[in-house]
Amino acid sequence: MPVAHCYVVGSPIRHSRSPLIHRLFAEQFGYALRYDRREVQPGTLGTAVAEFQQQGVRGINVTIPLKEEACSLANRRSARAQAAGAANVLTFEADGSIEADNTDGLGMVRDLEAHGIALPGRRVMMLGAGGAARGVVPALLDAGVAGIVVVNRTAAKAASLVEAFAGYGAVSAHDPATPCASACELLVNATSAGLTSTTPPPVPPGAADADTVCYDLVYASGETAFLAWARDAGIRRRIDGLGMLVEQAAAAFERWHGLRPETAPVISALRERL
Ligand code: NDP
């Protein structure tokens, strides 16, 4: 059997855990896979992709800051990549065409399901309005949440996200300093605040109570800044983004190789190595 070859690209890329995740998936099936990292600077993804296609690479995962560029250079886009305007998965087809997908939102929805959290009818607040938020919003709406309130430091970016998803469902913006009339049921941190510091993103007063589920896209070896805030606020259910990372990778693996890997053992293996 020929060895399938895939890459993860972005900048910086050396800390990416994707090669390990995909290797652990491949081991579940005794599948022959080579998966490498490549540092790619913004504006140069097209050149790298042409090289990959020449080498017969099956597909690439795309991370910060190339997700928008990846989406725009594809010939075809899945509905969720189109909605997000950003792609984390490119698939190189035998006819030379490129398909873009965004599995970040699906990854989060599957991880929430794995934690036993039912999404239909939930009232959601999303902190952040960047590329990750754009991937997650359509997936949550597809999963049947009642509505999403977007809170972002830069109001114009929240307004632009709300406008982009106006046709998809109930999405509105809320100012970070304005108190909320009632607590939401799912509070998602899709900001990069707390990624490299211990300061969580600002949460509007009254946005959460003890029954709110807090989900952080960030993950860390210990507790993230946002989940530490949630613990201090008396919130019981707190989940970090490691499961989402593995689930979005599983969706890419299935797209490329036609095999659906078990994610729970890979999440545990990664947790041990964080
Ligand atoms: P972007 O750079 O596109 O967006 C960053 C967002 O964070 C913006 O909304 C920005 O607000 C906000 N922000 C940054 N710093 C602060 C701060 N100090 N206080 C308040 N808000 C702040 O990043 P992405 O959307 O691509 O990624 C967001 C996070 O999600 C990252 O931490 C990333 O690692 C994580 N992620 C995790 C995944 C997983 O699988 N677990 C998958 C994808 C992303 P403003 O508009 O005002 O600048």
Tab-separated table of C-alpha atoms and ligand atoms in Angstrom:
chain	number	residue	atom	x	y	z
A	1	MET	CA	0.000	0.000	0.000
A	2	PRO	CA	1.431	3.477	-0.846
A	3	VAL	CA	2.120	5.719	2.159
A	4	ALA	CA	-0.384	8.583	2.391
A	5	HIS	CA	1.371	11.916	2.978
A	6	CYS	CA	-0.156	14.922	4.779
A	7	TYR	CA	1.106	18.167	6.338
A	8	VAL	CA	0.123	20.787	8.848
A	9	VAL	CA	1.072	24.331	7.851
A	10	GLY	CA	1.060	27.656	9.675
A	11	SER	CA	3.361	30.089	11.434
A	12	PRO	CA	4.606	29.339	14.029
A	13	ILE	CA	4.221	25.597	13.508
A	14	ARG	CA	6.881	23.805	15.522
A	15	HIS	CA	4.611	23.299	18.560
A	16	SER	CA	1.743	21.811	16.521
A	17	ARG	CA	0.420	18.571	17.963
A	18	SER	CA	-1.242	17.545	14.685
A	19	PRO	CA	1.567	15.144	13.615
A	20	LEU	CA	1.231	13.243	16.910
A	21	ILE	CA	-2.583	13.181	16.734
A	22	HIS	CA	-2.632	11.879	13.147
A	23	ARG	CA	0.074	9.304	13.930
A	24	LEU	CA	-2.005	7.992	16.844
A	25	PHE	CA	-5.091	7.821	14.597
A	26	ALA	CA	-3.151	5.937	11.880
A	27	GLU	CA	-1.830	3.432	14.459
A	28	GLN	CA	-5.436	2.466	15.300
A	29	PHE	CA	-5.805	1.031	11.782
A	30	GLY	CA	-2.203	-0.056	11.038
A	31	TYR	CA	-2.456	2.619	8.340
A	32	ALA	CA	0.699	3.812	6.554
A	33	LEU	CA	0.810	7.579	7.029
A	34	ARG	CA	3.532	10.208	6.840
A	35	TYR	CA	2.495	13.524	8.420
A	36	ASP	CA	4.896	16.482	8.554
A	37	ARG	CA	4.924	20.105	9.731
A	38	ARG	CA	5.849	22.975	7.404
A	39	GLU	CA	6.338	26.617	8.391
A	40	VAL	CA	4.526	28.710	5.755
A	41	GLN	CA	4.439	32.522	5.800
A	42	PRO	CA	1.248	34.458	4.955
A	43	GLY	CA	1.003	35.159	1.221
A	44	THR	CA	3.015	32.080	0.251
A	45	LEU	CA	0.490	29.287	0.811
A	46	GLY	CA	-0.296	29.016	-2.924
A	47	THR	CA	3.340	28.204	-3.720
A	48	ALA	CA	3.538	25.612	-0.935
A	49	VAL	CA	0.269	24.022	-2.081
A	50	ALA	CA	1.511	23.696	-5.677
A	51	GLU	CA	4.581	21.852	-4.339
A	52	PHE	CA	2.438	19.581	-2.176
A	53	GLN	CA	0.239	18.705	-5.132
A	54	GLN	CA	3.288	17.838	-7.208
A	55	GLN	CA	4.549	15.541	-4.435
A	56	GLY	CA	1.182	13.726	-4.334
A	57	VAL	CA	0.287	14.976	-0.828
A	58	ARG	CA	-3.285	13.953	0.142
A	59	GLY	CA	-4.180	17.012	2.172
A	60	ILE	CA	-3.053	19.616	4.685
A	61	ASN	CA	-4.262	20.969	7.988
A	62	VAL	CA	-4.031	24.743	8.159
A	63	THR	CA	-3.566	26.804	11.286
A	64	ILE	CA	-2.996	30.436	12.301
A	65	PRO	CA	-2.524	32.725	10.336
A	66	LEU	CA	-3.378	30.959	7.061
A	67	LYS	CA	-7.002	29.815	7.431
A	68	GLU	CA	-8.526	32.657	5.352
A	69	GLU	CA	-5.844	32.313	2.664
A	70	ALA	CA	-6.466	28.552	2.510
A	71	CYS	CA	-10.177	29.104	2.037
A	72	SER	CA	-9.693	31.610	-0.770
A	73	LEU	CA	-7.291	29.484	-2.828
A	74	ALA	CA	-9.563	26.403	-2.966
A	75	ASN	CA	-11.628	25.500	-6.022
A	76	ARG	CA	-14.504	24.247	-3.866
A	77	ARG	CA	-15.595	25.038	-0.307
A	78	SER	CA	-17.834	23.090	2.038
A	79	ALA	CA	-20.836	25.063	3.301
A	80	ARG	CA	-19.172	25.470	6.703
A	81	ALA	CA	-15.875	26.727	5.205
A	82	GLN	CA	-17.850	29.112	3.025
A	83	ALA	CA	-19.792	30.354	6.061
A	84	ALA	CA	-16.634	30.797	8.146
A	85	GLY	CA	-14.579	32.319	5.307
A	86	ALA	CA	-11.748	30.229	6.749
A	87	ALA	CA	-10.511	26.655	6.219
A	88	ASN	CA	-8.463	24.387	8.477
A	89	VAL	CA	-8.478	21.447	6.021
A	90	LEU	CA	-7.467	21.364	2.345
A	91	THR	CA	-7.888	18.163	0.327
A	92	PHE	CA	-5.987	17.678	-2.927
A	93	GLU	CA	-8.077	15.714	-5.389
A	94	ALA	CA	-6.710	13.435	-8.131
A	95	ASP	CA	-8.027	15.834	-10.829
A	96	GLY	CA	-5.816	18.639	-9.436
A	97	SER	CA	-8.638	20.524	-7.722
A	98	ILE	CA	-8.531	21.671	-4.098
A	99	GLU	CA	-11.408	21.359	-1.636
A	100	ALA	CA	-11.570	23.501	1.520
A	101	ASP	CA	-13.343	22.500	4.710
A	102	ASN	CA	-13.643	23.896	8.224
A	103	THR	CA	-13.874	21.187	10.892
A	104	ASP	CA	-13.209	23.423	13.942
A	105	GLY	CA	-16.897	23.914	14.728
A	106	LEU	CA	-17.738	20.253	14.163
A	107	GLY	CA	-14.829	19.365	16.453
A	108	MET	CA	-16.267	21.497	19.236
A	109	VAL	CA	-19.803	20.138	18.792
A	110	ARG	CA	-18.537	16.531	18.890
A	111	ASP	CA	-16.486	17.266	22.003
A	112	LEU	CA	-19.487	18.817	23.757
A	113	GLU	CA	-21.537	15.742	22.817
A	114	ALA	CA	-18.785	13.497	24.200
A	115	HIS	CA	-19.141	15.419	27.482
A	116	GLY	CA	-22.880	14.669	27.460
A	117	ILE	CA	-23.924	18.254	26.775
A	118	ALA	CA	-27.043	18.501	24.608
A	119	LEU	CA	-27.011	21.584	22.392
A	120	PRO	CA	-30.570	21.925	21.040
A	121	GLY	CA	-32.316	24.934	22.587
A	122	ARG	CA	-29.247	26.147	24.530
A	123	ARG	CA	-28.677	29.872	24.961
A	124	VAL	CA	-25.033	30.523	24.076
A	125	MET	CA	-22.676	33.411	24.691
A	126	MET	CA	-19.496	33.483	22.630
A	127	LEU	CA	-16.520	35.579	23.737
A	128	GLY	CA	-14.470	36.558	20.670
A	129	ALA	CA	-15.202	37.253	17.021
A	130	GLY	CA	-12.047	36.050	15.255
A	131	GLY	CA	-11.451	33.148	12.863
A	132	ALA	CA	-12.216	30.428	15.429
A	133	ALA	CA	-15.522	32.065	16.391
A	134	ARG	CA	-16.483	32.164	12.697
A	135	GLY	CA	-15.896	28.422	12.457
A	136	VAL	CA	-17.811	27.618	15.631
A	137	VAL	CA	-20.925	29.817	15.154
A	138	PRO	CA	-22.405	27.932	12.134
A	139	ALA	CA	-21.691	24.549	13.745
A	140	LEU	CA	-23.512	25.540	16.950
A	141	LEU	CA	-26.456	26.886	14.948
A	142	ASP	CA	-26.559	23.667	12.891
A	143	ALA	CA	-26.583	21.718	16.176
A	144	GLY	CA	-29.783	23.548	17.134
A	145	VAL	CA	-28.778	26.082	19.796
A	146	ALA	CA	-31.485	28.685	20.499
A	147	GLY	CA	-29.219	31.632	19.776
A	148	ILE	CA	-25.704	33.033	20.124
A	149	VAL	CA	-24.783	36.345	21.737
A	150	VAL	CA	-21.357	37.536	20.601
A	151	VAL	CA	-19.185	39.571	22.971
A	152	ASN	CA	-15.959	41.035	21.620
A	153	ARG	CA	-13.419	43.639	22.722
A	154	THR	CA	-13.589	45.313	19.288
A	155	ALA	CA	-17.288	46.058	18.708
A	156	ALA	CA	-16.908	46.392	14.927
A	157	LYS	CA	-15.667	42.794	14.644
A	158	ALA	CA	-18.624	41.490	16.652
A	159	ALA	CA	-20.973	43.489	14.403
A	160	SER	CA	-19.324	42.072	11.279
A	161	LEU	CA	-19.697	38.502	12.578
A	162	VAL	CA	-23.363	39.105	13.418
A	163	GLU	CA	-23.936	40.485	9.913
A	164	ALA	CA	-22.162	37.493	8.313
A	165	PHE	CA	-24.438	35.006	10.090
A	166	ALA	CA	-27.685	37.011	10.022
A	167	GLY	CA	-29.254	34.498	7.617
A	168	TYR	CA	-28.227	31.426	9.662
A	169	GLY	CA	-30.026	31.913	12.940
A	170	ALA	CA	-30.378	34.117	16.020
A	171	VAL	CA	-26.986	35.810	16.400
A	172	SER	CA	-26.628	39.174	18.159
A	173	ALA	CA	-23.880	41.305	19.721
A	174	HIS	CA	-23.506	42.409	23.345
A	175	ASP	CA	-21.092	44.901	24.900
A	176	PRO	CA	-18.559	43.310	27.330
A	177	ALA	CA	-19.231	45.919	30.054
A	178	THR	CA	-23.052	45.821	29.914
A	179	PRO	CA	-24.766	43.541	32.499
A	180	CYS	CA	-26.886	40.665	31.150
A	181	ALA	CA	-30.569	40.261	32.021
A	182	SER	CA	-30.107	36.495	32.503
A	183	ALA	CA	-27.307	33.936	32.551
A	184	CYS	CA	-26.514	31.965	29.399
A	185	GLU	CA	-26.403	28.144	29.394
A	186	LEU	CA	-23.161	27.731	27.438
A	187	LEU	CA	-20.359	30.299	27.668
A	188	VAL	CA	-17.621	29.786	25.071
A	189	ASN	CA	-14.235	31.466	25.153
A	190	ALA	CA	-13.158	31.837	21.525
A	191	THR	CA	-10.682	34.632	22.249
A	192	SER	CA	-6.943	34.220	22.396
A	193	ALA	CA	-6.858	36.064	25.740
A	194	GLY	CA	-5.275	33.778	28.298
A	195	LEU	CA	-3.324	31.864	25.662
A	196	THR	CA	-0.039	33.306	26.877
A	197	SER	CA	-1.150	35.102	30.051
A	198	THR	CA	-3.194	34.445	33.157
A	199	THR	CA	-5.696	37.214	32.353
A	200	PRO	CA	-9.064	35.857	31.177
A	201	PRO	CA	-11.201	37.749	28.648
A	202	PRO	CA	-13.746	40.164	30.160
A	203	VAL	CA	-17.137	38.507	30.762
A	204	PRO	CA	-20.253	40.727	31.011
A	205	PRO	CA	-21.690	40.888	34.570
A	206	GLY	CA	-24.464	38.315	35.049
A	207	ALA	CA	-23.511	36.361	31.905
A	208	ALA	CA	-23.066	33.077	33.777
A	209	ASP	CA	-24.332	31.288	36.878
A	210	ALA	CA	-23.367	28.008	38.566
A	211	ASP	CA	-25.298	25.964	35.962
A	212	THR	CA	-23.651	27.557	32.920
A	213	VAL	CA	-21.293	25.235	31.030
A	214	CYS	CA	-17.981	27.007	30.341
A	215	TYR	CA	-16.036	25.866	27.273
A	216	ASP	CA	-12.570	27.242	26.493
A	217	LEU	CA	-11.095	26.790	23.000
A	218	VAL	CA	-7.711	27.256	24.656
A	219	TYR	CA	-6.087	24.240	26.336
A	220	ALA	CA	-3.094	24.032	28.644
A	221	SER	CA	-1.167	21.607	30.823
A	222	GLY	CA	-2.942	23.073	33.853
A	223	GLU	CA	-6.096	25.112	34.172
A	224	THR	CA	-6.589	27.848	31.553
A	225	ALA	CA	-7.111	31.479	32.645
A	226	PHE	CA	-10.759	31.393	31.533
A	227	LEU	CA	-11.519	28.127	33.323
A	228	ALA	CA	-9.788	29.417	36.476
A	229	TRP	CA	-12.116	32.439	36.299
A	230	ALA	CA	-15.089	30.064	35.892
A	231	ARG	CA	-13.999	27.992	38.911
A	232	ASP	CA	-13.685	31.169	41.029
A	233	ALA	CA	-17.182	32.154	39.838
A	234	GLY	CA	-18.593	28.869	41.215
A	235	ILE	CA	-19.273	27.343	37.778
A	236	ARG	CA	-19.321	23.541	37.945
A	237	ARG	CA	-18.934	22.354	34.315
A	238	ARG	CA	-15.634	23.549	32.817
A	239	ILE	CA	-14.131	22.068	29.633
A	240	ASP	CA	-10.978	23.047	27.758
A	241	GLY	CA	-10.292	22.837	23.998
A	242	LEU	CA	-8.079	19.728	23.864
A	243	GLY	CA	-11.011	17.505	22.880
A	244	MET	CA	-11.964	19.964	20.138
A	245	LEU	CA	-8.415	19.873	18.788
A	246	VAL	CA	-8.532	16.077	18.512
A	247	GLU	CA	-12.097	15.989	17.130
A	248	GLN	CA	-11.366	18.535	14.367
A	249	ALA	CA	-8.336	16.416	13.420
A	250	ALA	CA	-10.465	13.230	13.386
A	251	ALA	CA	-12.866	14.841	10.906
A	252	ALA	CA	-9.922	15.692	8.612
A	253	PHE	CA	-8.466	12.188	8.984
A	254	GLU	CA	-11.817	10.657	7.995
A	255	ARG	CA	-12.113	12.994	4.980
A	256	TRP	CA	-8.645	12.050	3.681
A	257	HIS	CA	-8.404	8.363	4.510
A	258	GLY	CA	-12.029	7.204	4.805
A	259	LEU	CA	-11.442	5.906	8.356
A	260	ARG	CA	-13.125	7.254	11.493
A	261	PRO	CA	-10.668	7.097	14.398
A	262	GLU	CA	-11.457	6.679	18.099
A	263	THR	CA	-10.821	10.047	19.717
A	264	ALA	CA	-11.075	9.314	23.473
A	265	PRO	CA	-7.743	7.397	23.722
A	266	VAL	CA	-5.970	10.085	21.700
A	267	ILE	CA	-7.344	12.868	23.924
A	268	SER	CA	-6.062	10.943	26.987
A	269	ALA	CA	-2.649	10.381	25.375
A	270	LEU	CA	-2.327	14.073	24.566
A	271	ARG	CA	-3.484	15.130	28.030
A	272	GLU	CA	-0.662	13.064	29.535
A	273	ARG	CA	1.900	14.787	27.303
A	274	LEU	CA	0.745	18.424	27.693
B	1	NDP	P1	-7.997	35.480	16.070
B	1	NDP	O1	-6.685	36.175	16.189
B	1	NDP	O2	-8.680	35.398	14.739
B	1	NDP	O3	-9.062	36.190	17.066
B	1	NDP	C1	-8.693	36.474	18.403
B	1	NDP	C2	-9.938	36.910	19.196
B	1	NDP	O4	-9.542	37.061	20.565
B	1	NDP	C3	-10.520	38.247	18.750
B	1	NDP	O5	-11.906	38.216	18.929
B	1	NDP	C4	-9.844	39.220	19.739
B	1	NDP	O6	-10.583	40.401	19.962
B	1	NDP	C5	-9.844	38.391	20.991
B	1	NDP	N1	-8.831	38.799	21.956
B	1	NDP	C6	-7.478	38.668	21.841
B	1	NDP	N2	-6.872	39.121	22.947
B	1	NDP	C7	-7.867	39.569	23.781
B	1	NDP	C8	-7.871	40.150	25.083
B	1	NDP	N3	-6.739	40.360	25.752
B	1	NDP	N4	-9.060	40.447	25.638
B	1	NDP	C9	-10.222	40.211	24.975
B	1	NDP	N5	-10.280	39.675	23.755
B	1	NDP	C10	-9.108	39.355	23.156
B	1	NDP	O7	-7.762	34.027	16.696
B	1	NDP	P2	-8.637	32.716	16.438
B	1	NDP	O8	-10.062	33.126	16.427
B	1	NDP	O9	-8.127	31.991	15.269
B	1	NDP	O10	-8.304	31.841	17.730
B	1	NDP	C11	-8.870	32.147	19.003
B	1	NDP	C12	-8.427	31.100	20.008
B	1	NDP	O11	-9.006	29.839	19.695
B	1	NDP	C13	-6.919	30.893	20.042
B	1	NDP	O12	-6.539	30.823	21.388
B	1	NDP	C14	-6.733	29.551	19.358
B	1	NDP	O13	-5.601	28.862	19.845
B	1	NDP	C15	-8.013	28.822	19.763
B	1	NDP	N6	-8.393	27.735	18.869
B	1	NDP	C16	-8.506	26.472	19.386
B	1	NDP	C17	-8.878	25.421	18.588
B	1	NDP	C18	-8.985	24.054	19.186
B	1	NDP	O14	-9.085	23.085	18.417
B	1	NDP	N7	-9.011	23.912	20.495
B	1	NDP	C19	-9.172	25.587	17.153
B	1	NDP	C20	-9.053	26.964	16.703
B	1	NDP	C21	-8.661	27.979	17.541
B	1	NDP	P3	-10.404	41.698	19.035
B	1	NDP	O15	-11.293	41.473	17.851
B	1	NDP	O16	-10.841	42.799	19.885
B	1	NDP	O17	-8.951	41.787	18.659
